[in-house]
């Protein structure tokens, strides 16, 4: 042992914030800044002080015995500084200054100061402790100093998965004891009280030393003694505590337990290489498992979406018309429900599917795995093609429904009009055929014959007046046939019956006239007034019947102009009523004049006019009916005018909102296009800007909802056109869906660029340089480069791909990487992946094989037992299920081939 020289400096015990210790992974100050300050009041607890004395003494002796000495009393044996300096030499492996051998107090203080000075040189600044207190045998300060030495030389350098010191030691204990029942290490006091954690640590590394299954949680003394004795006997870890000291204390001393556990850590430190290798394999397997889950999710979502499209297209292509308006309106409501409820979630699913696919491909590229190829028929392009077929089937479906409703409305109106006119005509023809067949002229007197002739002439006039109605009935029936009216058979039957009857009436009228003309020369007198009355009353009566038909006629209009036209026509009709009233009074005056002449000439009349059945009572009755129908028609027209004015308001309201929303969507689409090309700032700034931009778009959704509500009111009012705007709700919906899809795709592209940058270690300047180069050659701003543009870009970046044989071969190789599907286009994401692959390294199959070889103890195979011991349960079973049996000459039963498994992970062969 060398001599030491004196040094008269005093140091304080405590954490340092700025100096770095030699030989450690970080500064002692860094760790001590995280530790609680030494709570000297805790030493007032006799149980804790006893535990610390015993533990610290045993720890010091475990190192001092290497120098052939030990201590008995930790307060007294370090007072002269000699054994303290010796302890520091042993645990640090370094030489300290020569100690002073004198017995005087100053010699002891100088020796202790040299030890404290050495501790300070390792990055520890002692607070409130000096050499005099150690020399004086201050137990509290001596224990604090020993704890500082333990922290610096036994605990600080412990590192597990990027955590160090106390946290690293705790994580190491948790990882090692995780598979054991009744063990849950959360701290360095209560978690160790039952002794199972100590036994689990030993069994994990040396299972032949401990029969763990025979231990009982309710027998902590036996458990602790077993672990301490085995550790002392087989692991060269001295017994630092008594089992009773731990069990009989409500909360064992944390520093004593940490000191004891750190000895186990250093004893088993040789197992760290296996753990590191296991961690690498776990990481690789976790990536592979996550990718498989993403692939399964994609296949399931793609299948569900394609199945929904397959079911929906036949429904949209079904253009079989229904017979009634109600049935067609139900089909229209079903279609609107599809657009509002069923389709929007599918649009979102399609967008999310594309995002998931892009994210999966990016993760595969980043983990150096082969690209994912979905099952046949489930590619993104297949889904887009199926979606295009759906859009094609949907196109025009709503327009067809509305046209069918208009057609059915027109048919219902025509059918009702046909029935009205047919009923009036049938009522008029009732009995006419029997009258024309009557042979009353054979026995009639001359006056009767003349009357019959006049009567027949009046009938012919009436018959001619009804010719127009018969033609209208036939024209309406023809139109119903052309419009494919569902009850056209009954209409045709009735129309044919009317036409046949009309032809028969014409034939009978002609025959009767010939019979009457044969006897006309026998007729000399005729009541001209009755004849004149009949001639004027018949057309007037026909006019009133036509007027009543028109006043009761149904009308269908769709604009204010149409209803105003009907009102104008009705006003014009009302203006003719005074002339009609004068004509009525003139006809009635003729009848009164005939009555006056007959009375004055004592002519006995049969009562009714022999030339017509239209009596003054009928004329007056029908005139009163016309007078009643006029105000009803006024009311109906005014109601319809109010309805059309309301509809016009709805049109203008929708147009006002649509003319704002439509241009807004178009503007946002153009802005997104510019943003995706310019992309200024860091990727995080771009992502933040895009997400903020996305939120502003989503916040605009209430304007679209308001437009949907206005469109619903228009649909409920059966408004089919709007001259105030060129935007339809369909245009707005499609534009909105495209806007959401475009911003989502742009955000996903930036996120994938961030993934690529972080995984490959690309700097922001490199990323900006790549973007600038790409945009420079993207002349059409389409977001992709053609082969020639891409070649020019590569040449600008220094790649030798000139037009010679060697350059063409290199360019073809690069194109096979960035465009594996041979689409003829290179996206920016593919460009970034290529550049990052050229400039960074990733895990390789050889690295994984080397890790497995560590776990296997340098064997060419590994067993299931070794995998289960070193890997988490789920990943161990994952490997066992996929590894092929090992076929080498040194194979043993249960041997597994980890080399073929590792190469398969990177796509170099099939599992």
Short mmCIF file of C-alpha atoms in Angstrom, two decimals, residues 336 339-340 344 654 657 701-715 729-730 732-733:
data_model
loop_
_atom_site.label_atom_id
_atom_site.label_comp_id
_atom_site.label_asym_id
_atom_site.label_seq_id
_atom_site.Cartn_x
_atom_site.Cartn_y
_atom_site.Cartn_z
CA UNK A 336 -82.35 10.52 -50.01
CA UNK A 339 -77.39 9.89 -49.53
CA UNK A 340 -77.81 11.35 -46.03
CA UNK A 344 -71.34 9.42 -45.84
CA UNK A 654 -81.20 27.97 -51.21
CA UNK A 657 -76.52 29.96 -49.51
CA UNK A 701 -69.70 22.17 -41.79
CA UNK A 702 -72.70 24.01 -40.16
CA UNK A 703 -73.03 26.08 -43.38
CA UNK A 704 -73.34 22.81 -45.33
CA UNK A 705 -75.86 21.47 -42.78
CA UNK A 706 -77.91 24.67 -43.20
CA UNK A 707 -77.84 24.17 -46.97
CA UNK A 708 -78.97 20.54 -46.49
CA UNK A 709 -81.92 21.76 -44.40
CA UNK A 710 -82.89 24.28 -47.08
CA UNK A 711 -82.53 21.59 -49.76
CA UNK A 712 -84.77 19.28 -47.70
CA UNK A 713 -87.48 21.97 -47.63
CA UNK A 714 -87.19 22.34 -51.42
CA UNK A 715 -87.49 18.59 -51.91
CA UNK A 729 -77.03 19.91 -53.69
CA UNK A 730 -75.33 17.04 -55.51
CA UNK A 732 -72.09 20.75 -53.18
CA UNK A 733 -71.98 17.25 -51.60
#
